mmCIF file of C-alpha atoms and ligand atoms in Angstrom:
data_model
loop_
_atom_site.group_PDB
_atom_site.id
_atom_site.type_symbol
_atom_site.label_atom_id
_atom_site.label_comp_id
_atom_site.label_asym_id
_atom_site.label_seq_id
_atom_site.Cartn_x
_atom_site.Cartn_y
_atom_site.Cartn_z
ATOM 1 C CA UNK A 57 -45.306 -71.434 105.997
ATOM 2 C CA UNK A 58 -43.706 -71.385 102.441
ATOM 3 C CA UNK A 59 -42.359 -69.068 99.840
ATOM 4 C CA UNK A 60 -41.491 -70.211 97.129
ATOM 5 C CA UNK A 61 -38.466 -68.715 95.635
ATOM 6 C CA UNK A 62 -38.941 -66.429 92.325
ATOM 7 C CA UNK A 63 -36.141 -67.142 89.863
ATOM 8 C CA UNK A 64 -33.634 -68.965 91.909
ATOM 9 C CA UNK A 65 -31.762 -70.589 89.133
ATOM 10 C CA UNK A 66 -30.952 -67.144 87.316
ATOM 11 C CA UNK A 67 -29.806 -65.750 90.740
ATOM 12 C CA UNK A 68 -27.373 -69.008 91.508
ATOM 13 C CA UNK A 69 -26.073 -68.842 88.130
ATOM 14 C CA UNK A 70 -25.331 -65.344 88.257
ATOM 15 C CA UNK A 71 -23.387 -65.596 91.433
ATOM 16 C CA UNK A 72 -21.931 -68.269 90.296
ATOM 17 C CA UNK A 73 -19.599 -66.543 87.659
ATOM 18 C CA UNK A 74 -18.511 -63.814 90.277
ATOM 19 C CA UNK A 75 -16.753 -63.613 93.642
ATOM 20 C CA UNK A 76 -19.311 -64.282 96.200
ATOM 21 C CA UNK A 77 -17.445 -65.411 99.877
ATOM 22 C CA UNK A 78 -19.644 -62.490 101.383
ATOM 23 C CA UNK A 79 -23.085 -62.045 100.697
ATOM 24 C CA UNK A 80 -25.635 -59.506 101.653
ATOM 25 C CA UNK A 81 -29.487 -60.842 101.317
ATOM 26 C CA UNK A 82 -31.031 -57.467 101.186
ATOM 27 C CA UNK A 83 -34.787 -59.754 101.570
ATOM 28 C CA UNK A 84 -34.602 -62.291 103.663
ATOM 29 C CA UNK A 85 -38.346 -63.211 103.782
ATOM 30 C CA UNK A 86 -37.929 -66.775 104.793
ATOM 31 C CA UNK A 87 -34.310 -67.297 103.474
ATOM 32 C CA UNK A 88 -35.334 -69.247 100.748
ATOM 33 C CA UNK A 89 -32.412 -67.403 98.516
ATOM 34 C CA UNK A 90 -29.985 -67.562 101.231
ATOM 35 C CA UNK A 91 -30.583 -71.369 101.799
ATOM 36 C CA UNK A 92 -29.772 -71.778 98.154
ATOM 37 C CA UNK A 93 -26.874 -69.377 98.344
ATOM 38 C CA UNK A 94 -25.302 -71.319 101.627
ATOM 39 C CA UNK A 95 -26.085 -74.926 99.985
ATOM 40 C CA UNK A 96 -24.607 -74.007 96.291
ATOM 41 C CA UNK A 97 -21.768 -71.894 97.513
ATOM 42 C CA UNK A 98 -20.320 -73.732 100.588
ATOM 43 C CA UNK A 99 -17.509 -71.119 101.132
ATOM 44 C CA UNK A 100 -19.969 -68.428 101.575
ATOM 45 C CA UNK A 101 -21.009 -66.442 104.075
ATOM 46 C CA UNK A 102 -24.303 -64.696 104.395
ATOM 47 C CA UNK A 103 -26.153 -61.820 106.222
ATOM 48 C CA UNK A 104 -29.814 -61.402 105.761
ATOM 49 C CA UNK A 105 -31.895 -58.355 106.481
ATOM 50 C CA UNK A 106 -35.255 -57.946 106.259
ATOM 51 C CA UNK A 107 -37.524 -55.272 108.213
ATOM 52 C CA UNK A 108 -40.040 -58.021 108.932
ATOM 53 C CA UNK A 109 -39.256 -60.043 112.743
ATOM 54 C CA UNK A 110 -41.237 -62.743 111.553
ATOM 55 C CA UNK A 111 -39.269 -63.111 108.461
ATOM 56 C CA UNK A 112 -36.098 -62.894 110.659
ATOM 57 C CA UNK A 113 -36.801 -65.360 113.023
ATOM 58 C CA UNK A 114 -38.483 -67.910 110.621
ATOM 59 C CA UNK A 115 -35.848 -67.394 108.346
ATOM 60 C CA UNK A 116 -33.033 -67.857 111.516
ATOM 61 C CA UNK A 117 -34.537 -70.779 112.758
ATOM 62 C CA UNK A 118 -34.473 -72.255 109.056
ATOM 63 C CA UNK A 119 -30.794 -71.507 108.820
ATOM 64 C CA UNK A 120 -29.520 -72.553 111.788
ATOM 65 C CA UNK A 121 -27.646 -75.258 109.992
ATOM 66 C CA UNK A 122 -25.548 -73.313 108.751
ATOM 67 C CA UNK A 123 -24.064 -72.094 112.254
ATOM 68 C CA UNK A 124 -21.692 -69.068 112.071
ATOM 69 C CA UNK A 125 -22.087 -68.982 107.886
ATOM 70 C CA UNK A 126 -25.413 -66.995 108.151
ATOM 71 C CA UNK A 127 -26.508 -64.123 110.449
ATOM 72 C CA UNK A 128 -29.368 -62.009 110.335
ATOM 73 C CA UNK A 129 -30.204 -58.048 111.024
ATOM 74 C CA UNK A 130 -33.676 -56.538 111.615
ATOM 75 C CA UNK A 131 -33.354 -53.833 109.131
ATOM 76 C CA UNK A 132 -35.237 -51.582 106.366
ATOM 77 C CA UNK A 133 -32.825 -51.575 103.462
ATOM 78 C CA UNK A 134 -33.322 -48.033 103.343
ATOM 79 C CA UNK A 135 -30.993 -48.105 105.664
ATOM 80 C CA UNK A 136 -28.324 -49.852 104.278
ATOM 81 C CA UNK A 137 -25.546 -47.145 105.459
ATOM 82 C CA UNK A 138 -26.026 -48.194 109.059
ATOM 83 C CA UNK A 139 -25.174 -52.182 108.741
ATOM 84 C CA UNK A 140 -21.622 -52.740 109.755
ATOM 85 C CA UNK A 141 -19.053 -53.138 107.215
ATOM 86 C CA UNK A 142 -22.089 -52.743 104.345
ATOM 87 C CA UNK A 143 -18.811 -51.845 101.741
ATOM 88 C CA UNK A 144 -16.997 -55.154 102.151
ATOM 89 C CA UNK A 145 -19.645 -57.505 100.513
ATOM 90 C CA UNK A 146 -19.159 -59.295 97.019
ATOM 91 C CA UNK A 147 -22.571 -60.014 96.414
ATOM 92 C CA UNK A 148 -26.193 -57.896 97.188
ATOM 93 C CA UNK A 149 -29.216 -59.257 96.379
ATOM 94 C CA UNK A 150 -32.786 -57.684 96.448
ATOM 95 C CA UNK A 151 -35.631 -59.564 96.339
ATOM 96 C CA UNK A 152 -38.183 -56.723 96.529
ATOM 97 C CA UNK A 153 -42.010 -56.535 97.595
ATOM 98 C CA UNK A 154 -43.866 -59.052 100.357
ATOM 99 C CA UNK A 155 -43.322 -63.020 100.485
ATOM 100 C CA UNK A 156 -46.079 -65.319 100.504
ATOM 101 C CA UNK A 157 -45.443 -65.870 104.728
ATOM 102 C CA UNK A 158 -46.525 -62.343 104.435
ATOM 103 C CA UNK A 159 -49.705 -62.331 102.244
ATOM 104 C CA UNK A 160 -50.617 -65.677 103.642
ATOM 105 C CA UNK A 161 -50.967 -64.897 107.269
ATOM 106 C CA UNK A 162 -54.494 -62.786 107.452
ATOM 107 C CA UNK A 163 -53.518 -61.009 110.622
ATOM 108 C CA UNK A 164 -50.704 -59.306 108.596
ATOM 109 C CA UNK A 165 -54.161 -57.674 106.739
ATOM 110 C CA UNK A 166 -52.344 -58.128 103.230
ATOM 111 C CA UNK A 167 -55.080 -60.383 101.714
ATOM 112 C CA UNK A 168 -57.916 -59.662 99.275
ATOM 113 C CA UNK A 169 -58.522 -63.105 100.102
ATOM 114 C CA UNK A 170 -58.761 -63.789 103.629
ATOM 115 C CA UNK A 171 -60.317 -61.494 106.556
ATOM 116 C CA UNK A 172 -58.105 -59.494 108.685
ATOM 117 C CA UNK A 173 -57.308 -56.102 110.519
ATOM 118 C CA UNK A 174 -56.468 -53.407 107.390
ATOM 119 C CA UNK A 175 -52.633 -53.255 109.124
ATOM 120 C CA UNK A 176 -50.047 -54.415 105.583
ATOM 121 C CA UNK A 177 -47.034 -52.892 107.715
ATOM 122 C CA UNK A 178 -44.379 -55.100 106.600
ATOM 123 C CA UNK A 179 -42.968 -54.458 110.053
ATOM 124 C CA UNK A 180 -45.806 -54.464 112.600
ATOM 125 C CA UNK A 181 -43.609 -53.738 115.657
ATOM 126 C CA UNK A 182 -42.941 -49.928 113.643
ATOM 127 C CA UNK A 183 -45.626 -47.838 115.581
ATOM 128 C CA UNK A 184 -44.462 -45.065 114.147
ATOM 129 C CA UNK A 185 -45.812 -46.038 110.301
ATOM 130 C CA UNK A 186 -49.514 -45.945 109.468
ATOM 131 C CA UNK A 187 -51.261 -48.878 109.134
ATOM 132 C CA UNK A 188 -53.837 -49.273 105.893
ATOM 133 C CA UNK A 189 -56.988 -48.704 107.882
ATOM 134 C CA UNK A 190 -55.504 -44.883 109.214
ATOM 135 C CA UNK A 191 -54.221 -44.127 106.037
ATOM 136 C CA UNK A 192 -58.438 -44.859 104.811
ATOM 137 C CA UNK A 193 -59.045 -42.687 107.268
ATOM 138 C CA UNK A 194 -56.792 -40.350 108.052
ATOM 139 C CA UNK A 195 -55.965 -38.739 103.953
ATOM 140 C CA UNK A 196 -57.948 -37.250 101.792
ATOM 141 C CA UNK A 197 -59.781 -38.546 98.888
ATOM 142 C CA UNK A 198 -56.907 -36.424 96.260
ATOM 143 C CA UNK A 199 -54.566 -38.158 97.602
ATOM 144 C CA UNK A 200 -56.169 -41.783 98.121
ATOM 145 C CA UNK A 201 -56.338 -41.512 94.418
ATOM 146 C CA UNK A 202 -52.943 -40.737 93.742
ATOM 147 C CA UNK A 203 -51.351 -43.379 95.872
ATOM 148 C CA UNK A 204 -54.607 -46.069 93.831
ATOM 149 C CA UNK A 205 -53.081 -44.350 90.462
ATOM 150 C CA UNK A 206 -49.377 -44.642 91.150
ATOM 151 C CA UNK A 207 -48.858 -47.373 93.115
ATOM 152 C CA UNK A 208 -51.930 -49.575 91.786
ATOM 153 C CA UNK A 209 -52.398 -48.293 88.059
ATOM 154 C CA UNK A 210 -56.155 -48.481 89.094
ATOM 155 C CA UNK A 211 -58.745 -46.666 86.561
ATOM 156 C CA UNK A 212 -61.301 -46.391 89.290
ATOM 157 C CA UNK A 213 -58.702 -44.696 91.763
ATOM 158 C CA UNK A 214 -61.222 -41.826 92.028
ATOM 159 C CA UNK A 215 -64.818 -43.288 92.453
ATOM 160 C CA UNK A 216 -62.986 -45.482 95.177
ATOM 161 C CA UNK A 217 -61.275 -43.455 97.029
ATOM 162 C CA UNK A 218 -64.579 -41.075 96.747
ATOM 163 C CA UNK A 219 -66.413 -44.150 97.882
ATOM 164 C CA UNK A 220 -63.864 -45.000 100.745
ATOM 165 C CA UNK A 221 -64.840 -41.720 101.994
ATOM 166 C CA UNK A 222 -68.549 -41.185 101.437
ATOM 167 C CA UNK A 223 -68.271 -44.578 104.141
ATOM 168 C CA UNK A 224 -70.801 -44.397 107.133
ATOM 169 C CA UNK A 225 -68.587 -46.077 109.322
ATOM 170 C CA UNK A 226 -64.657 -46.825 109.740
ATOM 171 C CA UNK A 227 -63.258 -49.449 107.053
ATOM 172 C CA UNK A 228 -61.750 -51.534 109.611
ATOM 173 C CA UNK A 229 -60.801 -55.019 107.910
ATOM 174 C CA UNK A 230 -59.536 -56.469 104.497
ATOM 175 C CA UNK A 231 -63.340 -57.581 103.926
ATOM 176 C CA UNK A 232 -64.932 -54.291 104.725
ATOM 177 C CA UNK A 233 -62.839 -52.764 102.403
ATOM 178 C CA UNK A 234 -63.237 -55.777 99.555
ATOM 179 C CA UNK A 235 -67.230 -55.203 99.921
ATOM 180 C CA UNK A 236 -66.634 -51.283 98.967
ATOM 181 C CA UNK A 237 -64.625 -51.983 96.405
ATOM 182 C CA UNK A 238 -66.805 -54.853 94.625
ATOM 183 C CA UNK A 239 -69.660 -52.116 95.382
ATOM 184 C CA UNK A 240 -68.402 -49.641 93.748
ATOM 185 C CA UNK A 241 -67.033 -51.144 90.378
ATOM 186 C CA UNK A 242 -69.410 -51.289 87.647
ATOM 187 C CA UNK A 243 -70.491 -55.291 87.510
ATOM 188 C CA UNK A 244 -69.221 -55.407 84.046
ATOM 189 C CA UNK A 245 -65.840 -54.026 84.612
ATOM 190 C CA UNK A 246 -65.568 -56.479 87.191
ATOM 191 C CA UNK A 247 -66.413 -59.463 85.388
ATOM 192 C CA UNK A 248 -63.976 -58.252 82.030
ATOM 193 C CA UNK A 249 -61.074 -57.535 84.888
ATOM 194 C CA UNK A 250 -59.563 -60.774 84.997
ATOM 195 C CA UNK A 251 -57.989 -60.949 88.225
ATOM 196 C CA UNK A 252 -59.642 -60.062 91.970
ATOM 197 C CA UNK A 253 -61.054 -56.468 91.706
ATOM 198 C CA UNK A 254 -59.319 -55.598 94.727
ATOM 199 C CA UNK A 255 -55.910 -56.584 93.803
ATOM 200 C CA UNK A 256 -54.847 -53.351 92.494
ATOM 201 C CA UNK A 257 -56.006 -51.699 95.715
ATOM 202 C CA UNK A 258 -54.503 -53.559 97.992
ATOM 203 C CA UNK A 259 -51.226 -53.249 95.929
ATOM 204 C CA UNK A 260 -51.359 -49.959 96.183
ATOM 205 C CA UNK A 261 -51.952 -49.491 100.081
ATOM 206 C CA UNK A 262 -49.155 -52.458 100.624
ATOM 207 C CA UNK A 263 -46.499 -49.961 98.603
ATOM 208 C CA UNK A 264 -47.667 -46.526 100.597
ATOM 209 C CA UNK A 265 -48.213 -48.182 103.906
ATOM 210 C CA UNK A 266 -44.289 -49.498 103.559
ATOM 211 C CA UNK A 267 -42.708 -46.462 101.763
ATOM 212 C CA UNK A 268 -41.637 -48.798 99.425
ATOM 213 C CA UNK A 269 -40.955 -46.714 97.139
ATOM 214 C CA UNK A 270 -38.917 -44.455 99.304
ATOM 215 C CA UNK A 271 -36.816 -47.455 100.571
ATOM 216 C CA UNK A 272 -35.578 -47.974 97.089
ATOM 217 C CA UNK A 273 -34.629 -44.594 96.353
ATOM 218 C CA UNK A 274 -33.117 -44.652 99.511
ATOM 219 C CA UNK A 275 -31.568 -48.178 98.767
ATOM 220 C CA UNK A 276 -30.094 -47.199 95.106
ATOM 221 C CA UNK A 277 -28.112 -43.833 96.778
ATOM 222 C CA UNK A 278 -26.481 -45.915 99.515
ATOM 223 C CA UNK A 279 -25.234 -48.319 96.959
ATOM 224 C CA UNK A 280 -23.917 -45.912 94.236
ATOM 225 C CA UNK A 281 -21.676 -44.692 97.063
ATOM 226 C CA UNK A 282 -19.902 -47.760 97.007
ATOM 227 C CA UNK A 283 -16.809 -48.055 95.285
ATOM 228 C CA UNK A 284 -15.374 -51.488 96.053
ATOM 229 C CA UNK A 285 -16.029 -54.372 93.556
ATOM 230 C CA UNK A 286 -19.391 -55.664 93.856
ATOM 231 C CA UNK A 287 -22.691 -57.731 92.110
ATOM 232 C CA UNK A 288 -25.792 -56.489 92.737
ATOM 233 C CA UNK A 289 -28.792 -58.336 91.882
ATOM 234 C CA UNK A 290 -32.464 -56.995 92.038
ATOM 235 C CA UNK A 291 -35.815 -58.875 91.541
ATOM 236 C CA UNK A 292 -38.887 -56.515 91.214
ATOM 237 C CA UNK A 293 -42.416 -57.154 90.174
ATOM 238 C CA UNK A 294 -43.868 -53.486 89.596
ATOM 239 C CA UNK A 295 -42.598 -51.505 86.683
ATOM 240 C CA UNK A 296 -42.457 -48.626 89.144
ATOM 241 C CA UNK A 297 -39.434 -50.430 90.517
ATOM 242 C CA UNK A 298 -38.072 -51.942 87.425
ATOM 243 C CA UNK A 299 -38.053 -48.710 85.833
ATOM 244 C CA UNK A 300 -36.125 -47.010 89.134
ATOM 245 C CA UNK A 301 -33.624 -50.175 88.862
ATOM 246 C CA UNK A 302 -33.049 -49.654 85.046
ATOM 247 C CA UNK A 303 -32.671 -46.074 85.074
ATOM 248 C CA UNK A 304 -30.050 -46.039 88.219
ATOM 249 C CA UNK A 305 -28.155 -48.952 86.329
ATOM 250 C CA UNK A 306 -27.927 -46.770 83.433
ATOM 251 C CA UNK A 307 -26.998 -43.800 85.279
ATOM 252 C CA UNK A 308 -24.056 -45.803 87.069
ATOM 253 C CA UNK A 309 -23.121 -46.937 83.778
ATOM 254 C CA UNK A 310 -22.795 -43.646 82.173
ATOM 255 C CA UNK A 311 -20.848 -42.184 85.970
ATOM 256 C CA UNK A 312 -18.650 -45.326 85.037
ATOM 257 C CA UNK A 313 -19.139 -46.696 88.597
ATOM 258 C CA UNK A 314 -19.644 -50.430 85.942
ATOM 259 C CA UNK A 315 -21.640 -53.043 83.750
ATOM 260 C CA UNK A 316 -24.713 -53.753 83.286
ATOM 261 C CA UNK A 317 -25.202 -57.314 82.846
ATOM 262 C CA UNK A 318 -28.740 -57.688 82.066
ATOM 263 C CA UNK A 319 -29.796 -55.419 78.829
ATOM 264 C CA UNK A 320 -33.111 -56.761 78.957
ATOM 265 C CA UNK A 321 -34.710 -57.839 82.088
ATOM 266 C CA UNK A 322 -34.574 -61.593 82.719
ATOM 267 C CA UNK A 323 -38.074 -63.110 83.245
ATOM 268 C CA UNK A 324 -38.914 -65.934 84.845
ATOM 269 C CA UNK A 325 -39.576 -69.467 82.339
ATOM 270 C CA UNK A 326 -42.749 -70.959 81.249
ATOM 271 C CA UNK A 327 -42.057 -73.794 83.367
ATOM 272 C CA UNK A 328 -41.529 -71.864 86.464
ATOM 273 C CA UNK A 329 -44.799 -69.550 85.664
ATOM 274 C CA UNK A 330 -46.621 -73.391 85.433
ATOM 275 C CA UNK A 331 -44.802 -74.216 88.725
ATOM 276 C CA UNK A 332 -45.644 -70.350 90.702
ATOM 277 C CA UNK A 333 -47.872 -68.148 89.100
ATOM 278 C CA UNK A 334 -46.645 -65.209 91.321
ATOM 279 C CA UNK A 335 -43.534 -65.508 90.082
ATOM 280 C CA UNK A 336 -45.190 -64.271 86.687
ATOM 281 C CA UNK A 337 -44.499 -60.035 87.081
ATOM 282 C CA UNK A 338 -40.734 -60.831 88.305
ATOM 283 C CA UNK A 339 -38.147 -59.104 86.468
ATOM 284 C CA UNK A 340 -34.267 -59.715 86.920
ATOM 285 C CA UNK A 341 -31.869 -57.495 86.697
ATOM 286 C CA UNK A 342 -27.699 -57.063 87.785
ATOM 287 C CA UNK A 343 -24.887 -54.464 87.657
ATOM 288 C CA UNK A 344 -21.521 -54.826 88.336
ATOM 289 C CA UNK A 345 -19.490 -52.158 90.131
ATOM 290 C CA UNK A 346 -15.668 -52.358 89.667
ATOM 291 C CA UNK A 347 -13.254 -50.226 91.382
ATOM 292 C CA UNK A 348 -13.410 -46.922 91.198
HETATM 293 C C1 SAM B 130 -40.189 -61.441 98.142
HETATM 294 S S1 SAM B 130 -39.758 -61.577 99.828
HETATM 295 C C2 SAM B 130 -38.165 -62.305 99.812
HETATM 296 C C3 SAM B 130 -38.198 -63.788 99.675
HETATM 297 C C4 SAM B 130 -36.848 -64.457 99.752
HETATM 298 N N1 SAM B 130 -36.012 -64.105 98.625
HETATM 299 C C5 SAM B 130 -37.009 -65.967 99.818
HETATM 300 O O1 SAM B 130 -36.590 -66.640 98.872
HETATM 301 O O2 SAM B 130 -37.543 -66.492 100.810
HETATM 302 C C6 SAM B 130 -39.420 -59.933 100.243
HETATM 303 C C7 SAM B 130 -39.016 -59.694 101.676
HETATM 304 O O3 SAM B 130 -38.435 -58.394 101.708
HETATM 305 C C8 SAM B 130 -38.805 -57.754 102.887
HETATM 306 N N2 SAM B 130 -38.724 -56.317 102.630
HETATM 307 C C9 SAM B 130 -39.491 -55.585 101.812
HETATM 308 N N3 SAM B 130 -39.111 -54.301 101.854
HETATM 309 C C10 SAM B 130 -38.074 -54.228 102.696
HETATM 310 C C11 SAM B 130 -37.224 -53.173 103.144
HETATM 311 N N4 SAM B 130 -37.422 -51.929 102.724
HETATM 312 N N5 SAM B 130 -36.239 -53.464 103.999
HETATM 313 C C12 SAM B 130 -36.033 -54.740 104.426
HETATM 314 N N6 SAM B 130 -36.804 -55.780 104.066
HETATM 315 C C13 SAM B 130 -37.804 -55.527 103.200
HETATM 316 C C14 SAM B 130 -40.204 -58.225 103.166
HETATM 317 O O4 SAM B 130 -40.507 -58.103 104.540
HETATM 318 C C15 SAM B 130 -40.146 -59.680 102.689
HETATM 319 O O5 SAM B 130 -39.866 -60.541 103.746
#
């Protein structure tokens, strides 16, 4: 199990130039950040959350070194307002969307590329959230294509999600629901798309299924409340994140709650695209809140 860690360097050096004895990892996944964090900064300490029990006990059992430095919550970040003493860390770092622990394992039912239930609920033990293969079945075709338009910018959103429900039977795995898609594209369109014809799809469930969108709103309120000195550090790899990060930056800005210390996004380096091709989407970008 491996994830490899999407613009580590930028995030070390960042910290680096700032007070950082408490940190909060805001995405765990399999502590690949906070490793780096708890190696390069020995006075640290660090919590991790991540909504993911996997993650948490992968990333625990990881970090164990580390003894009393590191501790771990199973938490949405959404609900940021509810982890003990949330106003009294230097240092927050987001590391939004899935790891590759998460895409990797096909029971998780994130793949295009592997078989699996349709489930992509970041946090499987959360019966109360949909899984991919209700939300097929369970909402109409309007609003399949809204969440395949928003969430997956995909041009087809409406002859698929009229395909998913024109269906004869349920779709009940990743591959049932690959086979519809590669049905219903024109051959051409799939052959000009340059990357898997599902990805967009997929993407799109993945973002619904978890609220994700939701959880950052969610995540941006609880943190303009703060009011104590603080970095904050986000890593996104959808515009519709980037642009919610950017615009919230800008509003803090102008409410005076701080800097922003990234005009432009920072993108990962050629070298590190060569390295990890998923880190290619990732955009960085920091604020920092002073007193107020
Ligand atoms: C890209 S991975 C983080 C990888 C990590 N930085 C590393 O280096 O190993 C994102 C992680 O965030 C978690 N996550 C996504 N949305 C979340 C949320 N709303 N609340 C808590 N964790 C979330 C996912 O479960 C996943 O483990």
């Amino acid at each position: 199990m491996h994830h490899e860690p999407v613009m580590l360097n930028e995030v070390l050096e960042l910290i680096k130039n700032f007070p950082h004895s408490k940190i909060l990892d805001g995405t765990l996944g399999l502590g690949g950040y906070s490793e780096a964090m708890l190696e390069a900064f020995p006075e640290c300490r660090v919590l991790g959350l991540d909504r993911d029990s996997q993650a948490i006990d992968l990333a625990c059992e990881r970090l164990k070194v580390f003894g009393e430095r590191f501790s771990a919550l199973q938490k949405n970040f959404g609900s940021l307002g509810d982890v003990p003493d949330v106003n009294s860390f230097d240092v927050y770092v987001f590391d939004l969307g899935v790891s590759n622990m998460q895409i990797t394992t096909p029971e998780r039912g994130f793949s295009f590329q592997s078989d699996g239930p349709l489930d992509m609920r970041m946090n499987p033990d959360d019966e109360s959230s949909m899984t991919a293969r209700e939300a097929l079945q369970q909402l109409d075709e309007r609003t399949l294509a809204k969440i395949f338009w928003d969430y997956g910018e995909e041009r087809f959103s409406r002859q698929i999600a009229a395909a998913i429900k024109r269906y004869r039977k349920p779709l009940e795995t990743t591959s049932d629901l690959v086979s519809l898609i590669r049905d219903t594209l024109p051959q051409p369109v799939q052959r000009k798309m340059g990357t898997h014809p599902a990805r967009r799809i997929f993407q799109a469930l993945r973002i619904f299924v978890n609220d994700e969108a939701g959880e950052l709103e969610a995540l941006m309120s609880a943190l303009g409340e703060f009011s104590h000195e603080a970095l904050m550090i986000f890593v996104s790899y959808h515009s519709l994140e980037d642009r919610l990060v950017k615009k919230t930056f800008r509003e803090w800005h102008s409410d005076g709650l701080g800097k922003i210390l990234t005009r432009r996004p920072v993108t990962p380096s050629d070298d590190e695209i060569a390295r990890n091709y998923k880190a290619r989407s990732g955009k960085l970008r920091a604020f920092f809140t002073t007193r107020h």
